[in-house]
mmCIF file of C-alpha atoms in Angstrom:
data_model
loop_
_atom_site.group_PDB
_atom_site.id
_atom_site.type_symbol
_atom_site.label_atom_id
_atom_site.label_comp_id
_atom_site.label_asym_id
_atom_site.label_seq_id
_atom_site.Cartn_x
_atom_site.Cartn_y
_atom_site.Cartn_z
ATOM 1 C CA UNK U 12 12.815 4.305 4.260
ATOM 2 C CA UNK U 13 10.067 1.904 3.314
ATOM 3 C CA UNK U 14 7.183 4.380 2.998
ATOM 4 C CA UNK U 15 9.391 6.434 0.688
ATOM 5 C CA UNK U 16 9.948 3.453 -1.633
ATOM 6 C CA UNK U 17 6.163 2.997 -1.790
ATOM 7 C CA UNK U 18 5.634 6.694 -2.540
ATOM 8 C CA UNK U 19 8.257 6.477 -5.294
ATOM 9 C CA UNK U 20 6.550 3.379 -6.712
ATOM 10 C CA UNK U 21 3.189 5.155 -6.955
ATOM 11 C CA UNK U 22 4.736 8.373 -8.303
ATOM 12 C CA UNK U 23 6.176 6.324 -11.182
ATOM 13 C CA UNK U 24 3.435 3.734 -11.817
ATOM 14 C CA UNK U 25 0.179 5.301 -10.568
ATOM 15 C CA UNK U 26 0.496 9.021 -9.791
ATOM 16 C CA UNK U 27 -3.244 9.164 -9.077
ATOM 17 C CA UNK U 28 -2.711 7.016 -5.963
ATOM 18 C CA UNK U 29 -1.029 8.355 -2.846
ATOM 19 C CA UNK U 30 -0.380 6.607 0.469
ATOM 20 C CA UNK U 31 -2.478 7.807 3.387
ATOM 21 C CA UNK U 32 -0.503 8.212 6.596
ATOM 22 C CA UNK U 33 -2.518 7.945 9.792
ATOM 23 C CA UNK U 34 -1.609 8.843 13.355
ATOM 24 C CA UNK U 35 -3.028 5.579 14.693
ATOM 25 C CA UNK U 36 -1.539 2.187 13.896
ATOM 26 C CA UNK U 37 -2.653 0.222 10.858
ATOM 27 C CA UNK U 38 -0.272 -2.667 11.652
ATOM 28 C CA UNK U 39 -2.957 -5.315 12.207
ATOM 29 C CA UNK U 40 -6.140 -5.988 10.267
ATOM 30 C CA UNK U 41 -8.375 -4.884 13.141
ATOM 31 C CA UNK U 42 -6.316 -1.731 13.842
ATOM 32 C CA UNK U 43 -6.268 -0.805 10.161
ATOM 33 C CA UNK U 44 -10.003 -1.391 9.718
ATOM 34 C CA UNK U 45 -10.820 0.677 12.788
ATOM 35 C CA UNK U 46 -8.406 3.484 11.865
ATOM 36 C CA UNK U 47 -9.599 3.639 8.250
ATOM 37 C CA UNK U 48 -13.294 3.078 9.019
ATOM 38 C CA UNK U 49 -13.706 0.034 6.776
ATOM 39 C CA UNK U 50 -14.584 -3.659 7.151
ATOM 40 C CA UNK U 51 -11.828 -6.032 8.259
ATOM 41 C CA UNK U 52 -12.077 -7.843 4.919
ATOM 42 C CA UNK U 53 -11.228 -4.657 3.015
ATOM 43 C CA UNK U 54 -7.769 -4.629 4.558
ATOM 44 C CA UNK U 55 -5.556 -6.317 1.974
ATOM 45 C CA UNK U 56 -3.016 -8.132 4.109
ATOM 46 C CA UNK U 57 0.235 -9.205 2.513
ATOM 47 C CA UNK U 58 1.890 -12.415 3.665
ATOM 48 C CA UNK U 59 5.511 -13.251 2.874
ATOM 49 C CA UNK U 60 5.797 -17.006 2.471
ATOM 50 C CA UNK U 61 8.233 -19.615 1.309
ATOM 51 C CA UNK U 62 7.024 -22.500 -0.824
ATOM 52 C CA UNK U 63 9.806 -24.956 -1.594
ATOM 53 C CA UNK U 64 12.759 -22.726 -2.488
ATOM 54 C CA UNK U 65 10.624 -19.797 -3.660
ATOM 55 C CA UNK U 66 9.832 -16.744 -1.548
ATOM 56 C CA UNK U 67 6.723 -14.843 -2.628
ATOM 57 C CA UNK U 68 3.969 -12.523 -1.453
ATOM 58 C CA UNK U 69 0.309 -13.425 -1.144
ATOM 59 C CA UNK U 70 -2.179 -10.571 -0.832
ATOM 60 C CA UNK U 71 -5.590 -11.518 0.548
ATOM 61 C CA UNK U 72 -8.658 -10.078 2.242
ATOM 62 C CA UNK U 73 -8.035 -9.186 5.870
ATOM 63 C CA UNK U 74 -10.424 -11.877 7.053
ATOM 64 C CA UNK U 75 -8.715 -14.525 4.913
ATOM 65 C CA UNK U 76 -6.554 -17.372 6.162
ATOM 66 C CA UNK U 77 -4.247 -19.512 4.083
ATOM 67 C CA UNK U 78 -5.657 -22.930 3.323
ATOM 68 C CA UNK U 79 -2.737 -25.393 3.316
ATOM 69 C CA UNK U 80 -4.452 -27.760 0.883
ATOM 70 C CA UNK U 81 -5.302 -25.015 -1.621
ATOM 71 C CA UNK U 82 -1.856 -23.451 -1.250
ATOM 72 C CA UNK U 83 -0.146 -26.777 -1.878
ATOM 73 C CA UNK U 84 -2.370 -27.340 -4.924
ATOM 74 C CA UNK U 85 -1.614 -23.836 -6.277
ATOM 75 C CA UNK U 86 2.131 -23.750 -5.572
ATOM 76 C CA UNK U 87 3.122 -27.413 -5.407
ATOM 77 C CA UNK U 88 4.202 -27.458 -1.767
ATOM 78 C CA UNK U 89 3.133 -26.433 1.706
ATOM 79 C CA UNK U 90 3.597 -22.728 2.596
ATOM 80 C CA UNK U 91 5.805 -21.519 5.426
ATOM 81 C CA UNK U 92 5.582 -18.005 6.834
ATOM 82 C CA UNK U 93 8.862 -16.088 6.671
ATOM 83 C CA UNK U 94 10.288 -14.764 9.951
ATOM 84 C CA UNK U 95 10.169 -10.953 10.450
ATOM 85 C CA UNK U 96 13.870 -10.415 9.674
ATOM 86 C CA UNK U 97 13.545 -12.228 6.325
ATOM 87 C CA UNK U 98 10.359 -10.306 5.530
ATOM 88 C CA UNK U 99 12.187 -6.999 6.098
ATOM 89 C CA UNK U 100 15.158 -8.148 4.006
ATOM 90 C CA UNK U 101 12.922 -9.380 1.173
ATOM 91 C CA UNK U 102 10.486 -6.456 0.998
ATOM 92 C CA UNK U 103 12.222 -3.564 2.829
ATOM 93 C CA UNK U 104 8.925 -3.202 4.726
ATOM 94 C CA UNK U 105 8.470 -3.960 8.438
ATOM 95 C CA UNK U 106 5.898 -6.507 9.575
ATOM 96 C CA UNK U 107 2.667 -4.526 9.909
ATOM 97 C CA UNK U 108 3.559 -2.450 6.850
ATOM 98 C CA UNK U 109 4.300 -5.211 4.350
ATOM 99 C CA UNK U 110 2.877 -4.577 0.896
ATOM 100 C CA UNK U 111 3.680 -5.549 -2.696
ATOM 101 C CA UNK U 112 4.730 -1.996 -3.660
ATOM 102 C CA UNK U 113 8.187 -0.421 -3.719
ATOM 103 C CA UNK U 114 10.078 -3.698 -3.390
ATOM 104 C CA UNK U 115 13.881 -3.677 -3.663
ATOM 105 C CA UNK U 116 13.825 -6.523 -6.209
ATOM 106 C CA UNK U 117 11.222 -8.190 -8.426
ATOM 107 C CA UNK U 118 9.143 -10.698 -6.509
ATOM 108 C CA UNK U 119 6.259 -13.001 -7.418
ATOM 109 C CA UNK U 120 3.009 -11.545 -6.091
ATOM 110 C CA UNK U 121 -0.176 -13.597 -5.889
ATOM 111 C CA UNK U 122 -3.548 -11.968 -5.222
ATOM 112 C CA UNK U 123 -6.141 -14.199 -3.631
ATOM 113 C CA UNK U 124 -9.652 -14.118 -5.074
ATOM 114 C CA UNK U 125 -10.951 -13.150 -1.596
ATOM 115 C CA UNK U 126 -10.007 -9.549 -2.500
ATOM 116 C CA UNK U 127 -12.614 -9.518 -5.258
ATOM 117 C CA UNK U 128 -15.424 -9.471 -2.697
ATOM 118 C CA UNK U 129 -14.737 -5.747 -2.234
ATOM 119 C CA UNK U 130 -14.956 -2.755 -4.566
ATOM 120 C CA UNK U 131 -11.980 -1.167 -2.792
ATOM 121 C CA UNK U 132 -9.227 -2.617 -0.639
ATOM 122 C CA UNK U 133 -6.614 -1.055 1.626
ATOM 123 C CA UNK U 134 -3.166 -2.666 1.552
ATOM 124 C CA UNK U 135 -0.398 -1.311 3.775
ATOM 125 C CA UNK U 136 2.006 1.183 2.248
ATOM 126 C CA UNK U 137 5.372 0.298 3.732
ATOM 127 C CA UNK U 138 4.903 1.404 7.336
ATOM 128 C CA UNK U 139 2.727 0.535 10.332
ATOM 129 C CA UNK U 140 0.697 3.729 9.897
ATOM 130 C CA UNK U 141 0.226 3.962 6.128
ATOM 131 C CA UNK U 142 -2.174 2.474 3.575
ATOM 132 C CA UNK U 143 -3.433 3.008 0.044
ATOM 133 C CA UNK U 144 -6.925 2.591 -1.365
ATOM 134 C CA UNK U 145 -7.473 0.941 -4.730
ATOM 135 C CA UNK U 146 -9.555 -1.683 -6.468
ATOM 136 C CA UNK U 147 -8.415 -5.303 -6.278
ATOM 137 C CA UNK U 148 -7.949 -5.364 -10.069
ATOM 138 C CA UNK U 149 -5.747 -2.263 -9.991
ATOM 139 C CA UNK U 150 -3.689 -3.722 -7.164
ATOM 140 C CA UNK U 151 -3.024 -6.898 -9.173
ATOM 141 C CA UNK U 152 -2.307 -4.916 -12.330
ATOM 142 C CA UNK U 153 0.230 -2.612 -10.640
ATOM 143 C CA UNK U 154 2.262 -5.471 -9.157
ATOM 144 C CA UNK U 155 1.851 -7.925 -12.058
ATOM 145 C CA UNK U 156 0.000 -10.113 -9.600
ATOM 146 C CA UNK U 157 -1.443 -13.458 -10.551
ATOM 147 C CA UNK U 158 -4.868 -14.406 -9.236
ATOM 148 C CA UNK U 159 -4.964 -17.505 -7.043
ATOM 149 C CA UNK U 160 -7.454 -19.263 -4.735
ATOM 150 C CA UNK U 161 -5.493 -20.101 -1.586
ATOM 151 C CA UNK U 162 -7.754 -18.883 1.241
ATOM 152 C CA UNK U 163 -10.134 -20.890 3.355
ATOM 153 C CA UNK U 164 -13.734 -20.411 2.309
ATOM 154 C CA UNK U 165 -15.395 -17.527 4.139
ATOM 155 C CA UNK U 166 -19.114 -17.701 4.823
ATOM 156 C CA UNK U 167 -21.170 -14.718 3.726
ATOM 157 C CA UNK U 168 -22.156 -12.442 6.561
#
């Protein structure tokens, strides 16, 4: 089970962090923000993309959107979203619960600088009702993430 692989990941790498399982859905940015009582941007959404022959994860602020020009500049080619069945195969997590934790195999993880706007972010934790709370820097550190700038510019509120 996907949530279990995430729990095992945190037990081994960061025992001070535990997934929070909610009764309400956290599958979309707006559902997660409402359920957790945080801003939409604090939801750290994880996208599974293919760039050329490489499949990788990009974690960004919930209000972020991939910028094709920036993504091509960062990765050398235009990004393509993976279909749900490939996402599940690649990560072991269902769409709505995709996160960079507890993966079945090593995978390149890129953290967009949009996450740094927030002191704490809430990525999913392997299911459509689970999340974890941590700082953007800790998230990147735990998954050996590289910082990138691939989101469209977001105006300050």
